[in-house]
Short mmCIF file of C-alpha atoms in Angstrom, two decimals:
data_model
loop_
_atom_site.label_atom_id
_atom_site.label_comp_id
_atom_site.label_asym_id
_atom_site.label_seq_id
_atom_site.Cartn_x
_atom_site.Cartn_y
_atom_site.Cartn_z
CA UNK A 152 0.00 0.00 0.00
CA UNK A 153 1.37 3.15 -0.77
CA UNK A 154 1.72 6.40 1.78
CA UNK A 155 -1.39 8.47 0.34
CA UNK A 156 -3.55 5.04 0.76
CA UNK A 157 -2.25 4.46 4.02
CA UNK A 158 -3.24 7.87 5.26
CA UNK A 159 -6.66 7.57 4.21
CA UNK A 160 -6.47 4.08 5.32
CA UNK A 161 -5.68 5.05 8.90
CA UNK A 162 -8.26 7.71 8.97
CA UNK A 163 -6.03 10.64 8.75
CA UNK A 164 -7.28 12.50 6.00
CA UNK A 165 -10.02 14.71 5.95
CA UNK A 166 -9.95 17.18 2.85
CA UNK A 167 -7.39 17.56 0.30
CA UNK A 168 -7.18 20.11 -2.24
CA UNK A 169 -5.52 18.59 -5.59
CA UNK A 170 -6.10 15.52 -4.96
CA UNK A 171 -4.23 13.40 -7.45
CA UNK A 172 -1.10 15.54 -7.15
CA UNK A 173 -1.09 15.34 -3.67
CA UNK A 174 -1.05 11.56 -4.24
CA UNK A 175 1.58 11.74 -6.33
CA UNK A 176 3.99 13.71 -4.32
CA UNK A 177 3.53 12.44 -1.22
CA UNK A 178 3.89 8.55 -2.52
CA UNK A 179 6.78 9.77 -4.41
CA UNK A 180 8.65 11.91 -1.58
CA UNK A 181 8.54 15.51 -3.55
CA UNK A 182 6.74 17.05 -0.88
CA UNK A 183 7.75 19.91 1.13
CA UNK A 184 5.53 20.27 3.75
CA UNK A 185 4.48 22.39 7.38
CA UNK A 186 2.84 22.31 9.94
CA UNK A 187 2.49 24.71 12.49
CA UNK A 188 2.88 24.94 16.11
CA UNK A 189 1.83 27.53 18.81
CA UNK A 190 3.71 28.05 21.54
CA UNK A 191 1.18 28.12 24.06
CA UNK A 192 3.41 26.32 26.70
CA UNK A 193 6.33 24.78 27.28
CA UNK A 194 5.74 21.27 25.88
CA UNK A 195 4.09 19.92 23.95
CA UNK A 196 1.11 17.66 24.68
CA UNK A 197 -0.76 14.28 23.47
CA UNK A 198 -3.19 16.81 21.73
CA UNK A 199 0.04 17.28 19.50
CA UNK A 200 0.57 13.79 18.67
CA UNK A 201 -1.23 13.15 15.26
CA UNK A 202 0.96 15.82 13.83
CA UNK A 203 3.69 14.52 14.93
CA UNK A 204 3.08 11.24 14.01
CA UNK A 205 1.71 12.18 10.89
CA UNK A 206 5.50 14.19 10.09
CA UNK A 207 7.43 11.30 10.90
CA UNK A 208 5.28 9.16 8.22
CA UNK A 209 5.93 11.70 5.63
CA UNK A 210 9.50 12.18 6.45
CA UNK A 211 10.25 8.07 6.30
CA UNK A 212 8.66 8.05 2.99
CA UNK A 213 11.58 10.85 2.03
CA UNK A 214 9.31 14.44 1.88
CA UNK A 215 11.05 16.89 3.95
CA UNK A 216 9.23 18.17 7.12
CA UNK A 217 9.05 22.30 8.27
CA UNK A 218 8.06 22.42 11.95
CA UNK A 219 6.70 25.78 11.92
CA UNK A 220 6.78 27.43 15.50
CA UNK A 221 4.35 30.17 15.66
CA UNK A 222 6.31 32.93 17.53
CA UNK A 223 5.20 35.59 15.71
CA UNK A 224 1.10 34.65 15.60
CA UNK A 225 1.22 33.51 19.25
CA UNK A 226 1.56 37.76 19.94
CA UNK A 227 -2.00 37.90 18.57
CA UNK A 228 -3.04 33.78 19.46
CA UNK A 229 -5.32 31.77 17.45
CA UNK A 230 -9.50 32.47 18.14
CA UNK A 231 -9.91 28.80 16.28
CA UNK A 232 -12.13 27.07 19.12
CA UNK A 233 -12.04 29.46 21.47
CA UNK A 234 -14.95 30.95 23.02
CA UNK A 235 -11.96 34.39 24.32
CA UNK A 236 -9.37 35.50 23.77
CA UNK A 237 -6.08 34.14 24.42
CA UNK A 238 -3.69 35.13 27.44
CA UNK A 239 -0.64 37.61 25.55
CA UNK A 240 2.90 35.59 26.30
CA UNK A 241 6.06 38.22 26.21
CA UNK A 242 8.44 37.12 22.94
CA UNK A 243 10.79 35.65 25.96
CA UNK A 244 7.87 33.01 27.10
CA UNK A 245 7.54 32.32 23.43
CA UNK A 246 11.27 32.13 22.20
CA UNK A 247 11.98 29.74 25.80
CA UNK A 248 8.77 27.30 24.70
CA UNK A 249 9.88 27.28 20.71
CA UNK A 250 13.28 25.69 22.42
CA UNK A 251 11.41 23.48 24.42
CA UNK A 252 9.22 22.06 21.24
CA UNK A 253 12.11 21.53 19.47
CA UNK A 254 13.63 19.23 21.81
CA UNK A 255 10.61 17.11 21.80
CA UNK A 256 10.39 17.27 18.08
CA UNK A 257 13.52 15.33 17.78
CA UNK A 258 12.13 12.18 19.00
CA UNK A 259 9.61 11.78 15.86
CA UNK A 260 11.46 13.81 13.20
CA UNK A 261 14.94 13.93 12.08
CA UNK A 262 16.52 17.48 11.87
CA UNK A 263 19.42 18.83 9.60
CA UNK A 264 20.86 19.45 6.20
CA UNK A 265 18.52 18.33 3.47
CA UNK A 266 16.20 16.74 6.03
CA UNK A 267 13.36 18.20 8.29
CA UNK A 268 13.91 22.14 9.39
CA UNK A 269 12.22 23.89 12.23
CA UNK A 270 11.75 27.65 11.56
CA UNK A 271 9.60 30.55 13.94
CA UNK A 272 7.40 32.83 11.75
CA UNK A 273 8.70 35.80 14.19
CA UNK A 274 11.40 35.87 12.13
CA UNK A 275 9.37 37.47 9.59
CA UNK A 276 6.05 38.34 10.76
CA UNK A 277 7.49 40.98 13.21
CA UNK A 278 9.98 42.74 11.18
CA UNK A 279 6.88 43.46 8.45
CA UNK A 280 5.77 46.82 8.37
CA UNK A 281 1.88 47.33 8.98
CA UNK A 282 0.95 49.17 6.06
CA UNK A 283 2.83 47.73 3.39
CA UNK A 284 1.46 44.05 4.80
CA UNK A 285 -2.00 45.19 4.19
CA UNK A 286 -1.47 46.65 0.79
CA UNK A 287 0.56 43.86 -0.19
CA UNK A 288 -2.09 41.28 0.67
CA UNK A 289 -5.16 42.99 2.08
CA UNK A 290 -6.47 42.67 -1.54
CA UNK A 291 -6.73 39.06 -1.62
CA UNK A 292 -9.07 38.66 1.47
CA UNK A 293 -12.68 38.98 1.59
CA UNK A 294 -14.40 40.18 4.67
CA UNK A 295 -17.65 38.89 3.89
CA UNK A 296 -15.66 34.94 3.40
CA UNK A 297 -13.56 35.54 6.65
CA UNK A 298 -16.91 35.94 8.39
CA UNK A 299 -18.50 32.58 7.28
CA UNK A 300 -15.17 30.77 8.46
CA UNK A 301 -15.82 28.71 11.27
CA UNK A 302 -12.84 30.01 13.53
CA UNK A 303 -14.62 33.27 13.77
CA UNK A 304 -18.80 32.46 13.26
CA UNK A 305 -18.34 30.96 17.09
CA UNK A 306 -16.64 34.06 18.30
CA UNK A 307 -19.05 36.03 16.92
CA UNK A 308 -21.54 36.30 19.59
CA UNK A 309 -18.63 36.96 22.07
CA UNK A 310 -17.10 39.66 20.72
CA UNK A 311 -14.38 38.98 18.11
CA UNK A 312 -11.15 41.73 18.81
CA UNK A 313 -9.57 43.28 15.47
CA UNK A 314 -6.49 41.69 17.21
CA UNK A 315 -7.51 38.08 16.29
CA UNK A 316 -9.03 39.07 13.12
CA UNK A 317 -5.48 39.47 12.43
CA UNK A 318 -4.47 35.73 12.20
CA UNK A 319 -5.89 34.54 9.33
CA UNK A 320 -3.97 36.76 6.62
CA UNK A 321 -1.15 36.00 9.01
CA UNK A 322 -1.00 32.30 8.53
CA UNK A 323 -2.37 32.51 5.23
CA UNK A 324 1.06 34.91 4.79
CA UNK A 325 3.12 32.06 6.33
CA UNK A 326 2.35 29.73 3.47
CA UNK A 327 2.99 31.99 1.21
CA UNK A 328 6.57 33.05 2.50
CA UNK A 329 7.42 29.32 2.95
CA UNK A 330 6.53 28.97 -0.20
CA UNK A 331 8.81 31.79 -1.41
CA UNK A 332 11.92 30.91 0.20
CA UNK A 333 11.68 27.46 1.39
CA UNK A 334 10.02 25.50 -1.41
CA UNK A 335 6.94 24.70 0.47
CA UNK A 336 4.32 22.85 -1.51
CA UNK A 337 2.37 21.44 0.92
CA UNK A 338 0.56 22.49 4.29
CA UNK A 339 -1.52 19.70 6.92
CA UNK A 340 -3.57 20.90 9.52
CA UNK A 341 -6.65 20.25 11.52
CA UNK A 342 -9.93 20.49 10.83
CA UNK A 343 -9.91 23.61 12.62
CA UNK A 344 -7.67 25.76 10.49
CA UNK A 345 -9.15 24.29 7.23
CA UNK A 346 -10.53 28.24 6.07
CA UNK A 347 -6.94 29.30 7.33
CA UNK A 348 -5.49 26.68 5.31
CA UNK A 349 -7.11 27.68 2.31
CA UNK A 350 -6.39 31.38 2.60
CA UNK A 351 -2.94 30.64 2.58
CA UNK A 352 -3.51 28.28 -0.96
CA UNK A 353 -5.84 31.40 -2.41
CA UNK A 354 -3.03 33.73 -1.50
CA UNK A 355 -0.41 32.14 -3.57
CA UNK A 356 -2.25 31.24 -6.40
CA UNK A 357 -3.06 35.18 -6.40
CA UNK A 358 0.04 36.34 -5.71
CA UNK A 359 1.76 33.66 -7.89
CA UNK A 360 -0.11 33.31 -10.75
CA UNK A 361 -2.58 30.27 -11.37
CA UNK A 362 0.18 27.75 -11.96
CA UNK A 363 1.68 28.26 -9.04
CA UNK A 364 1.46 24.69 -6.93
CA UNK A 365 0.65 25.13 -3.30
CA UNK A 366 -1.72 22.26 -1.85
CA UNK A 367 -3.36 21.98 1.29
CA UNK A 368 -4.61 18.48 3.47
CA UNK A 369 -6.89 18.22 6.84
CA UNK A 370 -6.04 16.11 9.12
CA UNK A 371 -9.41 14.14 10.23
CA UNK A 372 -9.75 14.14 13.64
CA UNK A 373 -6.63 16.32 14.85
CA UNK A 374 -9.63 18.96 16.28
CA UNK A 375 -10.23 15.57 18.62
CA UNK A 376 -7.06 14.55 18.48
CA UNK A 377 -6.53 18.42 20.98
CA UNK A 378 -9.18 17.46 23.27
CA UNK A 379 -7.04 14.21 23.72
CA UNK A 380 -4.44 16.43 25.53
CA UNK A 381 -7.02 17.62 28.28
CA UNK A 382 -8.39 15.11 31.59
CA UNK A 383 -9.69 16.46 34.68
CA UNK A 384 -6.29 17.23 35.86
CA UNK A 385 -4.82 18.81 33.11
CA UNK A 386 -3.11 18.25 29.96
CA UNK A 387 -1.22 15.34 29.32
CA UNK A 388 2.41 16.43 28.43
CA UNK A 389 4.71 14.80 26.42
CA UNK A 390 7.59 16.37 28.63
CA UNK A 391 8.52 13.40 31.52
CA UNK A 392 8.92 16.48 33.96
CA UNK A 393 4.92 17.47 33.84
CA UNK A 394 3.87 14.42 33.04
CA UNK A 395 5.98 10.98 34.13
CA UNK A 396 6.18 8.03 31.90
CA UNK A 397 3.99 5.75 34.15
CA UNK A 398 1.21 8.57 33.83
CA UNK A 399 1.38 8.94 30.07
CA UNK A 400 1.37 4.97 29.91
CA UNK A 401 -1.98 5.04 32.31
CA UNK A 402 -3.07 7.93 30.09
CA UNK A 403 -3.68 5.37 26.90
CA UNK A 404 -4.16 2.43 29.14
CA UNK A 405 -7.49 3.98 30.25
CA UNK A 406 -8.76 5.25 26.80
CA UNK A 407 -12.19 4.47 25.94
CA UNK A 408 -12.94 1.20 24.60
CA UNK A 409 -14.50 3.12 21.35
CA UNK A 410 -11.78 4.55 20.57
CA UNK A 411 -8.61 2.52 21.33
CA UNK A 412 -8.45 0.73 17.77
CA UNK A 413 -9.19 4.36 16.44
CA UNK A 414 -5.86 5.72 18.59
CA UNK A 415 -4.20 2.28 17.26
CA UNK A 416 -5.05 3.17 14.03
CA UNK A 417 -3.73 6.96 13.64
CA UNK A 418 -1.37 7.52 16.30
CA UNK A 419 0.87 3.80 16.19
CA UNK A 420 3.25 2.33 13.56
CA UNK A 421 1.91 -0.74 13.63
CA UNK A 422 0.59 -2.53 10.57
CA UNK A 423 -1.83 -2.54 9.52
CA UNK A 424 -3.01 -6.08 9.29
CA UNK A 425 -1.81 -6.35 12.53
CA UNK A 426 -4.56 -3.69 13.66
CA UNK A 427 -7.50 -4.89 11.47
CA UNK A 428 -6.96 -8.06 12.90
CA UNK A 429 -8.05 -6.12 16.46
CA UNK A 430 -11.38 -5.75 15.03
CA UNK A 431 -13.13 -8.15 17.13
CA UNK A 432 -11.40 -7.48 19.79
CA UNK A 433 -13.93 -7.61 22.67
CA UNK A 434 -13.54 -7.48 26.74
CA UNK A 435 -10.13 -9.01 28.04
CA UNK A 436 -8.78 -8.34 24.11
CA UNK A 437 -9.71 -5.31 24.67
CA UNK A 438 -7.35 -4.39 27.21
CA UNK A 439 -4.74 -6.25 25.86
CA UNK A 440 -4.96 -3.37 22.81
CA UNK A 441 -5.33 -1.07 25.44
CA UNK A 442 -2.29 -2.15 26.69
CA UNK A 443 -0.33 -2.01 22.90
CA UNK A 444 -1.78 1.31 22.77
CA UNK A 445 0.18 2.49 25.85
CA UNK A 446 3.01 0.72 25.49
CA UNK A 447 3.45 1.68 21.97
CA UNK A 448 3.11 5.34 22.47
CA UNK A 449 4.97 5.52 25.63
CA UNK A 450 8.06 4.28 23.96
CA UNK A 451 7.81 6.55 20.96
CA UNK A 452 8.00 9.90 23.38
CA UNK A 453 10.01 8.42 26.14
CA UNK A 454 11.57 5.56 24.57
CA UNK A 455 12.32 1.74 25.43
CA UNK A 456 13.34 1.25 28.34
CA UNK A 457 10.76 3.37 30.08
CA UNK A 458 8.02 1.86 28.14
CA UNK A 459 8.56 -1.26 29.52
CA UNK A 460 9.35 0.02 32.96
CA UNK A 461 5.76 1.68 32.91
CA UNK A 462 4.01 -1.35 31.55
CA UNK A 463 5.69 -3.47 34.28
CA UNK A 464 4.66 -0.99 36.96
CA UNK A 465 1.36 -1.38 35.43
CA UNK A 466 0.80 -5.22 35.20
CA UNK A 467 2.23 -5.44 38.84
CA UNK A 468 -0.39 -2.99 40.46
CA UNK A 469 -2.90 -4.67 37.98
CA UNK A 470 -1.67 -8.08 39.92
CA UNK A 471 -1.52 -6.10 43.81
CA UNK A 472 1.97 -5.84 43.81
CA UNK A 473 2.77 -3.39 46.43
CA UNK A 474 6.56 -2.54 45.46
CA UNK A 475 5.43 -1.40 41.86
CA UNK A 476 7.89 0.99 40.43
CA UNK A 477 4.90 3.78 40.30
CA UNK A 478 5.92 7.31 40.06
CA UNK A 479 7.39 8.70 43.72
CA UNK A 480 7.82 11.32 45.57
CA UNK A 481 10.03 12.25 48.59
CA UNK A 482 8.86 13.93 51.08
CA UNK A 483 11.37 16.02 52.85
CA UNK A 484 11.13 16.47 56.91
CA UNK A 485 10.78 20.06 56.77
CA UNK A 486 7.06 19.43 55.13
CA UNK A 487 6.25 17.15 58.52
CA UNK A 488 4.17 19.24 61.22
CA UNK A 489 4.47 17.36 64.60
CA UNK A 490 5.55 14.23 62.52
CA UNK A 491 2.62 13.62 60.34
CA UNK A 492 1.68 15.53 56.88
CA UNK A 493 -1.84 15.98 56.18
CA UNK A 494 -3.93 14.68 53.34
CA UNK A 495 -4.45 17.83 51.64
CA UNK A 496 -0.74 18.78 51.48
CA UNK A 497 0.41 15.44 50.64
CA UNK A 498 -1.89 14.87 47.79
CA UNK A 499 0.14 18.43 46.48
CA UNK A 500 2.79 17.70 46.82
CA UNK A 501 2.64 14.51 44.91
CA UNK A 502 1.17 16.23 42.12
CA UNK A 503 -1.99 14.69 42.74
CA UNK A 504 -3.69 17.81 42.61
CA UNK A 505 -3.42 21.06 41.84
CA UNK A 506 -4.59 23.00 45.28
CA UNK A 507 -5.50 21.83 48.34
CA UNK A 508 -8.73 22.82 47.35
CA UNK A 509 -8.92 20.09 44.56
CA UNK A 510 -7.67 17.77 47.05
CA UNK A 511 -10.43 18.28 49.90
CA UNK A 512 -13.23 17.88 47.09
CA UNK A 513 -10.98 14.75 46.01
CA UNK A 514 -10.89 13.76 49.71
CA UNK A 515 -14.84 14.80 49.84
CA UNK A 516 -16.33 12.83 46.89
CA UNK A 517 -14.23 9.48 48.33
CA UNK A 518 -11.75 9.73 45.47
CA UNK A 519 -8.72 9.08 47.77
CA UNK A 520 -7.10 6.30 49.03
CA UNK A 521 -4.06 5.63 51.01
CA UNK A 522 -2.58 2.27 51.26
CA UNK A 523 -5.84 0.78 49.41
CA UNK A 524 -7.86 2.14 52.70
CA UNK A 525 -10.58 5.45 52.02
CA UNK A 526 -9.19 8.43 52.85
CA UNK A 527 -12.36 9.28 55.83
CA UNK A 528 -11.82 12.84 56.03
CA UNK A 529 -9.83 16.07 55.17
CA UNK A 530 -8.22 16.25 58.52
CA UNK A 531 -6.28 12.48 57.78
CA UNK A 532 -2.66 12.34 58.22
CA UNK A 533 -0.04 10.55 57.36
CA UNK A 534 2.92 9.98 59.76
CA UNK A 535 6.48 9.57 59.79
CA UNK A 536 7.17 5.93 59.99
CA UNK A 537 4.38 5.28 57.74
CA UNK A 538 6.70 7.38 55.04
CA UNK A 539 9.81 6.00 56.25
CA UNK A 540 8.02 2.40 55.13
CA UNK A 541 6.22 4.00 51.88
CA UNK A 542 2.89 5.21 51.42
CA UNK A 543 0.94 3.91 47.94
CA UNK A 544 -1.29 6.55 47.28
CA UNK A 545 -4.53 6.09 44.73
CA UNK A 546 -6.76 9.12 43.35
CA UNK A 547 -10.04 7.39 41.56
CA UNK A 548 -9.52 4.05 40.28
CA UNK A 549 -6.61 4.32 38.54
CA UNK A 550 -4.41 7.12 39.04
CA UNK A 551 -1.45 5.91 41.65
CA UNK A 552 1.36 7.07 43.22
CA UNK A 553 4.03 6.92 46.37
CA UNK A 554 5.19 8.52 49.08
CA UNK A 555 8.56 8.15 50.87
CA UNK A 556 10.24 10.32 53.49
CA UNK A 557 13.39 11.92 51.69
#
């Protein structure tokens, strides 16, 4: 099966512009493609993975991958999906999480001469001059069209700033410079930035003349494939420091059932007979996929050895081991009032939640446990010696962790 088939095959492709000589170039490595990347934060999340994923495909099939960091249309921030506006980040925020990204980036895509590039549209977008940008382009953008897109219908009712209304011609801009001077064909995105997408297509062809060859693709479900990054605690990073390995394992160990052969499908490099074979997959098969799933993706961000370290923590708190290497944390004497630690601070200081206010309602609606045993009230402590021994700690069903004095 060739790439193009394989894409559509593994449900990554929503809309394509050009069809056929997409097809051709991406099955024949001539495409140079981006995709883009706001800087919101310092890592990158699980949100971010179908990209990814999706760049590394393209890149072993020999088209060349731009990682396009967005650190000049973060200063604005995209309105796609929103419901306000963004927070403004200073250009040292942005320039310190475009470092960050990179680093992560390395693990799916190879960087360097004649091989994937990473480049920051700040680079350009901030050194334009106001006036001649909208003369130059301003031309080529309907009002009336911008209006029916998507990104900005929602915001509508809200109140949409002039600020935002900014960031289409900005991105649509981006396409065009890549195209310029880095030989760009190509752009993927969600479904999300599909009438940004196209502005950027319409603005070459425009600019360019007809002939001009700038093509655009939609990735199915990377719109979802953002809400994957979010739980009730957070996002899901791909960064070991925010989130630990064991955590991002448990993360795809506890997907849905309806949509673990999906996940399978888009996210894993697994073949695909092997995965249509999971079809049938029902009950205890079930988790055994869950289980590829995790073990699968954990290894691709954090590699080998802590995949399998995660997915043996994982089968031996399955079994009741009690000396599971979970994620730990020390807890330092210093923290220990009258030698004991309460629930509330403990359950912070393991990362467990955010405030002790998330950890009395926690605590409140029975979600805590502390060697197996209900945490009764907000007022429960932990002592000392239990520390000195270990303490396994357990928020829902699934979420575990341990305590040790340091």
């Amino acid at each position: 099966m060739k790439l193009y088939d394989e894409l559509v095959a593994r449900g990554l492709i929503a809309q394509v512009t050009n069809e056929e000589e997409i097809r051709e170039m991406i099955d024949n490595g001539k495409a140079t493609f981006y995709i883009g990347f706001d800087p919101t934060a310092d890592s990158l999340h699980v949100g971010h993975f179908m990209a990814l994923c999706l760049m590394k495909r393209l890149q072993m099939a020999g088209n060349r991958p731009i990682a396009l960091i967005g650190g000049g249309t973060a200063m604005i921030g995209d309105p796609s999906g929103r419901t306000d506006m963004r927070s403004m980040m200073t250009k040292e925020v942005i320039d310190h999480n475009c470092a960050c990204f990179k680093k992560q980036m390395e693990r799916f895509i190879e960087f360097g001469e004649g091989k994937a590039q990473m480049v920051n549209n700040a680079d350009w977008l901030l050194n334009l001059n106001y006036v001649d940008f909208i003369r130059d382009i301003g031309g080529c953008f309907s009002v009336n069209n911008m209006l029916r897109a998507e990104c900005f219908k929602q915001r509508m009712e809200k109140g949409l700033s002039f600020l935002e209304f900014n960031y289409m011609p900005m991105q649509s801009y981006d396409f065009y410079y890549l195209f310029q001077h880095y030989g760009c064909n190509m752009q993927f995105g969600g479904n999300d930035q599909w009438s940004n997408m196209l502005g950027g297509t319409e603005l070459i062809r425009r600019k360019l003349g007809k002939d001009a060859h700038a093509m655009t693709i939609t990735l199915l479900l990377n719109s979802e494939g953002k809400k994957m990054g979010k739980t009730a605690k957070g996002a899901v990073w791909l960064d070991p420091n925010k989130t630990s390995p064991y955590d991002f394992y448990q993360y795809w160990r506890n997907v849905e059932d309806a949509d673990v052969l999906k996940c399978i499908r888009m996210l894993t490099f697994l073949p695909l007979e092997q995965i249509d074979a999971m079809a049938d997959w029902k009950d205890a098969q079930l988790n055994e996929a869950k289980a590829i799933l995790a073990y699968e993706l954990t290894k691709l961000v954090h590699g080998e050895e802590e995949a399998e370290k995660a997915q043996a923590a994982a089968k031996a708190l399955f079994a009741g081991g009690a000396d599971a290497d979970m994620p730990t944390t020390e807890i330092t004497a210093d923290k220990l009032v009258d030698g004991k630690i309460g629930i509330l601070n403990l359950m912070v200081a393991c990362k467990l939640a955010a405030s002790n206010g998330e950890a009395r309602r926690l605590v409140q609606q029975g979600g805590v446990f502390v060697n197996d045993e209900k945490v009764p009230a907000i007022d429960y402590a932990v002592t000392e010696e239990q520390l000195k021994e270990g303490v396994k700690l357990r928020k829902g069903k699934k979420v575990f962790h341990k305590a040790v004095l340091g």
